[in-house]
Tab-separated table of C-alpha atoms in Angstrom:
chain	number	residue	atom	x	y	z
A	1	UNK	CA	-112.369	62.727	103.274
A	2	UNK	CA	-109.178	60.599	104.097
A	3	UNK	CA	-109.330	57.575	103.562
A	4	UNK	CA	-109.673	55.290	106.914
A	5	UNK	CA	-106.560	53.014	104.746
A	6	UNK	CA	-104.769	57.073	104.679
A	7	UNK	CA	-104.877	58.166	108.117
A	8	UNK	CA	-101.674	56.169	108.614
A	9	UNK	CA	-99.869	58.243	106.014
A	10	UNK	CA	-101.745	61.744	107.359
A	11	UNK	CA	-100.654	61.303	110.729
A	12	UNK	CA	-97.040	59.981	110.068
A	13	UNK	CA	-96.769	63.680	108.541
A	14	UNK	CA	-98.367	65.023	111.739
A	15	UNK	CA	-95.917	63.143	113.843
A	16	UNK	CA	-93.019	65.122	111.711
A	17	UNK	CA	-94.921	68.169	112.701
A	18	UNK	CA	-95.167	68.121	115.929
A	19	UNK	CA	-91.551	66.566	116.714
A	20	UNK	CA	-90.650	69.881	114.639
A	21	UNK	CA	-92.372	71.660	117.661
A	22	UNK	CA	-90.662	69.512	120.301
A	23	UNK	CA	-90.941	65.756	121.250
A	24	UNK	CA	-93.549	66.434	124.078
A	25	UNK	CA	-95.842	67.673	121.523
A	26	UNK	CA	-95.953	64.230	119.927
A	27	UNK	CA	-96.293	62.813	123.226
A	28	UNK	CA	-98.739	64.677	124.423
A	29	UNK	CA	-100.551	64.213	121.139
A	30	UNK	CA	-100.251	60.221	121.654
A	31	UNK	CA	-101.685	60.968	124.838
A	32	UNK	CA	-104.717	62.033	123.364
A	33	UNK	CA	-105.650	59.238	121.023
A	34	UNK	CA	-104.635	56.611	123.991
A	35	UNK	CA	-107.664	58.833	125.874
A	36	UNK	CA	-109.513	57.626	122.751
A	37	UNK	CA	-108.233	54.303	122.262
A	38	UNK	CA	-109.408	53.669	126.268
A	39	UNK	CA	-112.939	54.156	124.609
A	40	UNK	CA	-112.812	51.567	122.648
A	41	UNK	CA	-110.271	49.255	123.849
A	42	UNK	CA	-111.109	49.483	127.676
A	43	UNK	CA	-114.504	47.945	127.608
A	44	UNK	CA	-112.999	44.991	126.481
A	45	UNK	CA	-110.135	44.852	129.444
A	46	UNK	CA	-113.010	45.496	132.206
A	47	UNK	CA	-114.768	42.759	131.058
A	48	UNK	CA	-112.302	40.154	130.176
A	49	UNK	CA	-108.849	41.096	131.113
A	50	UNK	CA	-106.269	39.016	128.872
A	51	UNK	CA	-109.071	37.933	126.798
A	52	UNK	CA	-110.651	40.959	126.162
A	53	UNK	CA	-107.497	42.257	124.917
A	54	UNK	CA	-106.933	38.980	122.642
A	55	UNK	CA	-110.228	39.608	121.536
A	56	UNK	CA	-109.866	43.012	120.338
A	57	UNK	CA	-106.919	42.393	118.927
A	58	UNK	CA	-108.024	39.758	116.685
A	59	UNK	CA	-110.711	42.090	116.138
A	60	UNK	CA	-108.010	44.289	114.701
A	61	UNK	CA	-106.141	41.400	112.735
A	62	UNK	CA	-109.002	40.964	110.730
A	63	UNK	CA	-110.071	44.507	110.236
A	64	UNK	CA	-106.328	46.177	109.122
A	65	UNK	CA	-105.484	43.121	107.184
A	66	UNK	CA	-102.515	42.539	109.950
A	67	UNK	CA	-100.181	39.236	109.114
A	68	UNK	CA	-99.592	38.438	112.955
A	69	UNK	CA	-100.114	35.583	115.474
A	70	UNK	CA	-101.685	36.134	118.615
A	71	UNK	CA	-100.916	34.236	121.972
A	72	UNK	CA	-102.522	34.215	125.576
A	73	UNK	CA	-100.731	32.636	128.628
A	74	UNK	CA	-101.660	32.866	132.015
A	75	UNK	CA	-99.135	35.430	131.910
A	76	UNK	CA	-99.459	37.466	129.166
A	77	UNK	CA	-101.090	38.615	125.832
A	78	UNK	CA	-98.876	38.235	122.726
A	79	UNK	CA	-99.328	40.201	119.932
A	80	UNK	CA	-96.805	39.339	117.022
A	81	UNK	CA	-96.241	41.221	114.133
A	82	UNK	CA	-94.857	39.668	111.259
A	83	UNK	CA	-95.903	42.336	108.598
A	84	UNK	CA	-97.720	45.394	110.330
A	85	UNK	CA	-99.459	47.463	107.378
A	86	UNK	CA	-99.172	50.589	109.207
A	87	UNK	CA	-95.475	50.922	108.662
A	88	UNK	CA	-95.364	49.448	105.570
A	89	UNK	CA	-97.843	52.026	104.172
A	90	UNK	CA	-95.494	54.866	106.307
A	91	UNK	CA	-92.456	53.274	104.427
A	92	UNK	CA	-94.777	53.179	101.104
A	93	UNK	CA	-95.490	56.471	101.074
A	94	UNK	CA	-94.210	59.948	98.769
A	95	UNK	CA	-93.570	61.948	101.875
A	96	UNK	CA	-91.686	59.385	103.976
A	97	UNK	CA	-92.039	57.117	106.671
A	98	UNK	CA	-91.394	59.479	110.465
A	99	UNK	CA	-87.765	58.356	111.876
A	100	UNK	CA	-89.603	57.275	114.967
A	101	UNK	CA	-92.708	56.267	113.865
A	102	UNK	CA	-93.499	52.987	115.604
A	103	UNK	CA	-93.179	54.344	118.744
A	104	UNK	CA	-96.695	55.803	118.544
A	105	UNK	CA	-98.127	51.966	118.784
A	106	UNK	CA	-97.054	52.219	122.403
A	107	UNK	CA	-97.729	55.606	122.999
A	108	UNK	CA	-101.585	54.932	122.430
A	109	UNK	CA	-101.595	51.580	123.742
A	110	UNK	CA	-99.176	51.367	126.832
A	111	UNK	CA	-101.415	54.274	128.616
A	112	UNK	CA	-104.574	52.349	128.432
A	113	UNK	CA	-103.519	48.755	129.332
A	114	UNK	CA	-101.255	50.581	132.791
A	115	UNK	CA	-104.633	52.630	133.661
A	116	UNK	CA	-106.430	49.051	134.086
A	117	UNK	CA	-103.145	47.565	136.277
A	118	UNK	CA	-101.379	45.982	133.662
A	119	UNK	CA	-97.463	45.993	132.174
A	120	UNK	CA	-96.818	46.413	128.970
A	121	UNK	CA	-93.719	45.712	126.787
A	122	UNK	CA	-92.596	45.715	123.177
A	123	UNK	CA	-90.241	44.854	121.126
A	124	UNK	CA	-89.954	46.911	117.791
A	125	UNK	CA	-86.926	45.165	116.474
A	126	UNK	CA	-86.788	47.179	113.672
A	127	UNK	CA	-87.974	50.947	112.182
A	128	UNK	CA	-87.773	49.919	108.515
A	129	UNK	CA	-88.769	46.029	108.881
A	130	UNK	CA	-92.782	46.116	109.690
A	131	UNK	CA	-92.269	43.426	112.797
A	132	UNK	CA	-92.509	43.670	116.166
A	133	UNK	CA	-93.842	42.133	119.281
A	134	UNK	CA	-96.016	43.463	121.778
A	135	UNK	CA	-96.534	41.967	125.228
A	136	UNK	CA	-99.318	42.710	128.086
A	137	UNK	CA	-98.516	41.486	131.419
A	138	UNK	CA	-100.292	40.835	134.703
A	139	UNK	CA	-97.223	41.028	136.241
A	140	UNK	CA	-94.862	43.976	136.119
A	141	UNK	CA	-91.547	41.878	137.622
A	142	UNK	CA	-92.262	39.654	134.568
A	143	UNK	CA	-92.692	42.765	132.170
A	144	UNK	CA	-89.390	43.771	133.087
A	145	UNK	CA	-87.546	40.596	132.579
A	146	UNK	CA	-89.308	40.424	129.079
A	147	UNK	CA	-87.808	44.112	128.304
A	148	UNK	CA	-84.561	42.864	128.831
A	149	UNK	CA	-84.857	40.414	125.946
A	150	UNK	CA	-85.793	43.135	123.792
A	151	UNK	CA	-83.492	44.629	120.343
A	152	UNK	CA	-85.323	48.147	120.311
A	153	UNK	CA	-87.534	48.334	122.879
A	154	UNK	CA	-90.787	50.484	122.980
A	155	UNK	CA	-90.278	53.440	125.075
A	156	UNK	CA	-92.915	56.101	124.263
A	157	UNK	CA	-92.813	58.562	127.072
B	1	UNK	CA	-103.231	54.732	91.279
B	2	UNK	CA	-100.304	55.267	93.703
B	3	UNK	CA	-101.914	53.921	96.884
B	4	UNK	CA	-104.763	51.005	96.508
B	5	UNK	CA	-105.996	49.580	99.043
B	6	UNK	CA	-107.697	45.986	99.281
B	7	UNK	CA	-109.187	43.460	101.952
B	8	UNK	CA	-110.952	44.625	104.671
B	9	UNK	CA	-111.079	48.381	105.986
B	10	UNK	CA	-110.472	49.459	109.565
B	11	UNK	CA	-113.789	52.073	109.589
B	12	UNK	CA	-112.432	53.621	113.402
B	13	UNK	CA	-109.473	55.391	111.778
B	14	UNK	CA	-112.150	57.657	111.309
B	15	UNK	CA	-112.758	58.309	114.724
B	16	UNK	CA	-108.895	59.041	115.045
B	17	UNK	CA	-108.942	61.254	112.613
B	18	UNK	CA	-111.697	63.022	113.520
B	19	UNK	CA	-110.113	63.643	117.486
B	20	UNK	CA	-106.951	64.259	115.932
B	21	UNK	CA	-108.505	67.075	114.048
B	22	UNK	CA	-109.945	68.704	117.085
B	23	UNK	CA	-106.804	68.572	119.083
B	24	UNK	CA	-104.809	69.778	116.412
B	25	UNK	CA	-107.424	72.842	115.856
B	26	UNK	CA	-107.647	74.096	119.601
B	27	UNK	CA	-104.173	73.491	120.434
B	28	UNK	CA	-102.635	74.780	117.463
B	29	UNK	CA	-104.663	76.689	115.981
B	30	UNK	CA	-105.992	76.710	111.873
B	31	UNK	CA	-102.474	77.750	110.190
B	32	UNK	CA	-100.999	74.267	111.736
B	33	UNK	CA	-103.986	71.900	109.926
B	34	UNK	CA	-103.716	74.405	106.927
B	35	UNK	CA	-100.053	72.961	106.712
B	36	UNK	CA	-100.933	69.354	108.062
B	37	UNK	CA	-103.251	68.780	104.990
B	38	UNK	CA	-101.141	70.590	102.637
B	39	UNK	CA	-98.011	68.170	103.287
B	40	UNK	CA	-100.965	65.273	103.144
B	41	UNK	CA	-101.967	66.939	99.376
B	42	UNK	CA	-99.118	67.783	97.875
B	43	UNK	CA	-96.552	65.093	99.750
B	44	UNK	CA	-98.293	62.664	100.558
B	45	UNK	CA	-100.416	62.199	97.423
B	46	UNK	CA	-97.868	63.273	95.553
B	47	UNK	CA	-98.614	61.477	92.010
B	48	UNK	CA	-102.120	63.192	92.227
B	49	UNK	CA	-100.806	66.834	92.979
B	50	UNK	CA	-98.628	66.129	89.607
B	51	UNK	CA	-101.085	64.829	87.237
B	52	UNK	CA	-103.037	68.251	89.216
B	53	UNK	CA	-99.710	70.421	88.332
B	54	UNK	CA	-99.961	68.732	84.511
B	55	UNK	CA	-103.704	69.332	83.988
B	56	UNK	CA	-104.347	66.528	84.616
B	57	UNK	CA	-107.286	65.654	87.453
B	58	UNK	CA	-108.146	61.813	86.381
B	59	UNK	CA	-106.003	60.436	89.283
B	60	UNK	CA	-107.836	62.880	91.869
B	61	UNK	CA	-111.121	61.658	90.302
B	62	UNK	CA	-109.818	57.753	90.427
B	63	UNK	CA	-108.591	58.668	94.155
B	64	UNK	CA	-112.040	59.318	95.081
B	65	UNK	CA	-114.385	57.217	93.165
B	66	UNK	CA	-112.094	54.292	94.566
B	67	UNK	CA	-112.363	54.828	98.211
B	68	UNK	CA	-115.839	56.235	98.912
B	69	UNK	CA	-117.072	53.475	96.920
B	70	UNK	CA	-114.392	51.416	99.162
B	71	UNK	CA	-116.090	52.480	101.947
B	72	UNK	CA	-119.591	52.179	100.476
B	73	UNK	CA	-120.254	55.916	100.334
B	74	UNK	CA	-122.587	57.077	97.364
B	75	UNK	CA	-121.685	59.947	95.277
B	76	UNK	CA	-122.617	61.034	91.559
B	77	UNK	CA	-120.183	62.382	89.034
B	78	UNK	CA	-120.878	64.978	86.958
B	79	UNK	CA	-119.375	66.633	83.585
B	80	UNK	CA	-119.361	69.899	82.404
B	81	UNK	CA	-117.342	71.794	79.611
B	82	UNK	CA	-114.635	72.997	81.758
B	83	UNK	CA	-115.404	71.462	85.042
B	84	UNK	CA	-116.289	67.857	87.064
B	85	UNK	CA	-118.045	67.691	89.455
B	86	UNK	CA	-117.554	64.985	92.936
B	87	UNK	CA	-121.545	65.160	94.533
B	88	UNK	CA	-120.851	62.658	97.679
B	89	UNK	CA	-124.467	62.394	98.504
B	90	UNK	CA	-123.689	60.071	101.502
B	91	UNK	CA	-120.029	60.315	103.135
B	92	UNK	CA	-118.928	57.124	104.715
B	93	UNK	CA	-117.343	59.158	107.172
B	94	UNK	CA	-120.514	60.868	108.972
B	95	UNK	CA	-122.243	57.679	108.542
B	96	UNK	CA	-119.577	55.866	110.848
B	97	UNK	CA	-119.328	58.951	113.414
B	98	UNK	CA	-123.450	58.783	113.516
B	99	UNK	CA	-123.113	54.874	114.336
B	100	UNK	CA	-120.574	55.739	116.627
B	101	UNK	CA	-123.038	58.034	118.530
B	102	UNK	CA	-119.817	60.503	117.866
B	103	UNK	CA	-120.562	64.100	117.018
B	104	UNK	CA	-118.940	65.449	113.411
B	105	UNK	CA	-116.366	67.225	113.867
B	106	UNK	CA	-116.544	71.147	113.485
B	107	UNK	CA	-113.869	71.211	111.213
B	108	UNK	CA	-114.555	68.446	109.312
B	109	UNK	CA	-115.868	70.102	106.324
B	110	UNK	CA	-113.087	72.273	106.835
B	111	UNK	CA	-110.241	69.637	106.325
B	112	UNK	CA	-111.994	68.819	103.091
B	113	UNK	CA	-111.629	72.442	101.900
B	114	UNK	CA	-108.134	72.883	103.170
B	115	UNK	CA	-107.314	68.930	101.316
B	116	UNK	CA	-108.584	70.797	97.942
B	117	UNK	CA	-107.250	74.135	98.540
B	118	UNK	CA	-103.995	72.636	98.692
B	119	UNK	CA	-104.497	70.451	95.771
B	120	UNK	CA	-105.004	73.082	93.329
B	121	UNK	CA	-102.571	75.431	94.649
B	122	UNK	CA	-100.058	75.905	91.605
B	123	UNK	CA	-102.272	74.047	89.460
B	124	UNK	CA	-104.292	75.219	86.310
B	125	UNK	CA	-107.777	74.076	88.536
B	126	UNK	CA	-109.651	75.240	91.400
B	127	UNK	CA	-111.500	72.961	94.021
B	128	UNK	CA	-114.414	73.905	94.804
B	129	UNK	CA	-115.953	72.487	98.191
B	130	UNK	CA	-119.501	73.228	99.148
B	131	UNK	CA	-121.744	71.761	101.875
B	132	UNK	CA	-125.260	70.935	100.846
B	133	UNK	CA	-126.104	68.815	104.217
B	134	UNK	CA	-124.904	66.626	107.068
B	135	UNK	CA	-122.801	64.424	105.044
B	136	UNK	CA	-123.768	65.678	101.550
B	137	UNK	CA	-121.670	67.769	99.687
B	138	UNK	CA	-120.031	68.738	96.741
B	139	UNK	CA	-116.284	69.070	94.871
B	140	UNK	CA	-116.447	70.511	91.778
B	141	UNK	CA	-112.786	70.638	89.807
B	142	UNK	CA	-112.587	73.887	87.628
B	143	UNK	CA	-110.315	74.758	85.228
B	144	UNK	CA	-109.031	78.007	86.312
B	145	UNK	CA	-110.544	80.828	83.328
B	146	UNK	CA	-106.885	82.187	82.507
B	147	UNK	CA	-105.918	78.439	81.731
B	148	UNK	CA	-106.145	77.250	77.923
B	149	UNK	CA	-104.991	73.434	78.175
């Protein structure tokens, strides 16, 4: 098996793969696991909008060991990195860290939180310093004003 | 070992692998997760295809006594003369999928098999992979007959 702590390092290689094949293979792949991710994710949003997404986040603090603070306004949900294992293991790693691998965070995320009405935006800041900030907004005028803030922003597709 | 994990373990990753493995199957066919898990063995894991290319199979062994008993599989290791073998009698992975209410993967055997294939390629050993049962099976590490180390 791979390890659930591997699949980071498996699919950074598959990203390299498929941006061999062209970069709307890798989108098309993120596409797929945000299909997934509205599994798993998306009962949450239905039920408790903001909440439900704080909730399953925290959920996912605990579980991948992230260091990060998480926020909820009446605006927005805050996620905030400030040492995301999944690129650190991609940076700790024989075969390389994937020049663009963050991006994939928003290509399975952004997907599912826009399907249930809502805006998202992130900040990556860096590709070889495991921070970043991810925002979810009700409101998409708001969204926008936060991108402009941004040092890298997220833009998957 | 290279890569040791600690604290608590995220058990869905499973679930993304296992979709990731379907989608890579039917839309790009077996050659493409041949090559996927071969730059996962031999890249990736790179310390454990050299102690492999050495003779050396301890850090494969270490790899996977530490995370299926991470991930509370069960599994009994066996020694012969010229050969060890890895019995998982309950993978961690088809007990989370069966939780899940998700079906196993067709392949998933098969990205086991291509994982070992790859690790003994250029290597004095052969991996042998064999299914006994949903969620039981065995790798057996064999020294290759032509090798004398």
């Amino acid at each position: 098996m791979i390890p659930s702590d591997h699949f980071v390092r498996m699919y950074n290689e598959l990203f390299k793969m498929l941006e061999e094949k062209g970069h709307s293979h890798l989108q098309n792949y993120w596409r797929r696991i945000a299909s997934l991710q509205k599994t798993i994710l998306g009962p949450y949003i239905e039920k408790d909008g903001l909440q439900g997404m704080y909730d399953y986040w925290e959920h996912i603090r605990i579980e991948e060991n992230c260091d990060a603070n998480l926020e909820i306004t009446d605006d927005f949900f805050e996620f905030r990195m400030n040492k995301c294992p999944s690129l650190s293991k991609a940076l700790d790693n024989d075969a390389g860290a994937f020049e663009y691998y963050c991006d994939h965070c928003a290509g399975w995320v952004k997907p599912v939180v826009e399907e249930y009405g809502y805006h998202y935006s992130s900040d990556i800041i860096s590709r070889t310093l495991p921070v970043c900030v991810m925002r979810i907004y009700k409101d998409r005028k708001k969204a926008e004003e936060y991108n402009q803030t941004h040092t890298l922003p997220a833009k998957p597709y | 070992m290279r890569y040791k994990d600690t604290g608590e373990v995220h058990m869905d990753f499973h679930l993304a692998t296992n979709e990731t493995i379907e989608y890579v199957l039917t839309e790009y066919g077996q050659d493409f997760l041949k090559e996927l898990f071969r730059r996962t063995a031999q890249n990736v894991y790179l310390d454990i295809y050299n102690g492999l290319r050495k003779g050396d199979s301890q850090k494969l062994l270490e790899h996977w006594s530490y995370y299926y008993t991470r991930e509370k599989g069960d599994y009994i290791i066996t020694e012969g003369l010229n050969e060890v073998c890895f019995h998982v009698t309950e993978c961690p992975v088809v007990r989370h999928l069966k939780e899940n209410k998700i079906p196993v993967n067709r392949a998933f055997y098969l990205q086991m098999e291509l994982m070992n294939n790859a690790w003994s390629e250029d290597t004095p050993f052969n991996i042998e992979t064999s299914v006994l049962s949903e969620g039981e099976y065995t790798m057996t590490i064999r020294r290759t007959p032509n090798d004398s180390q």
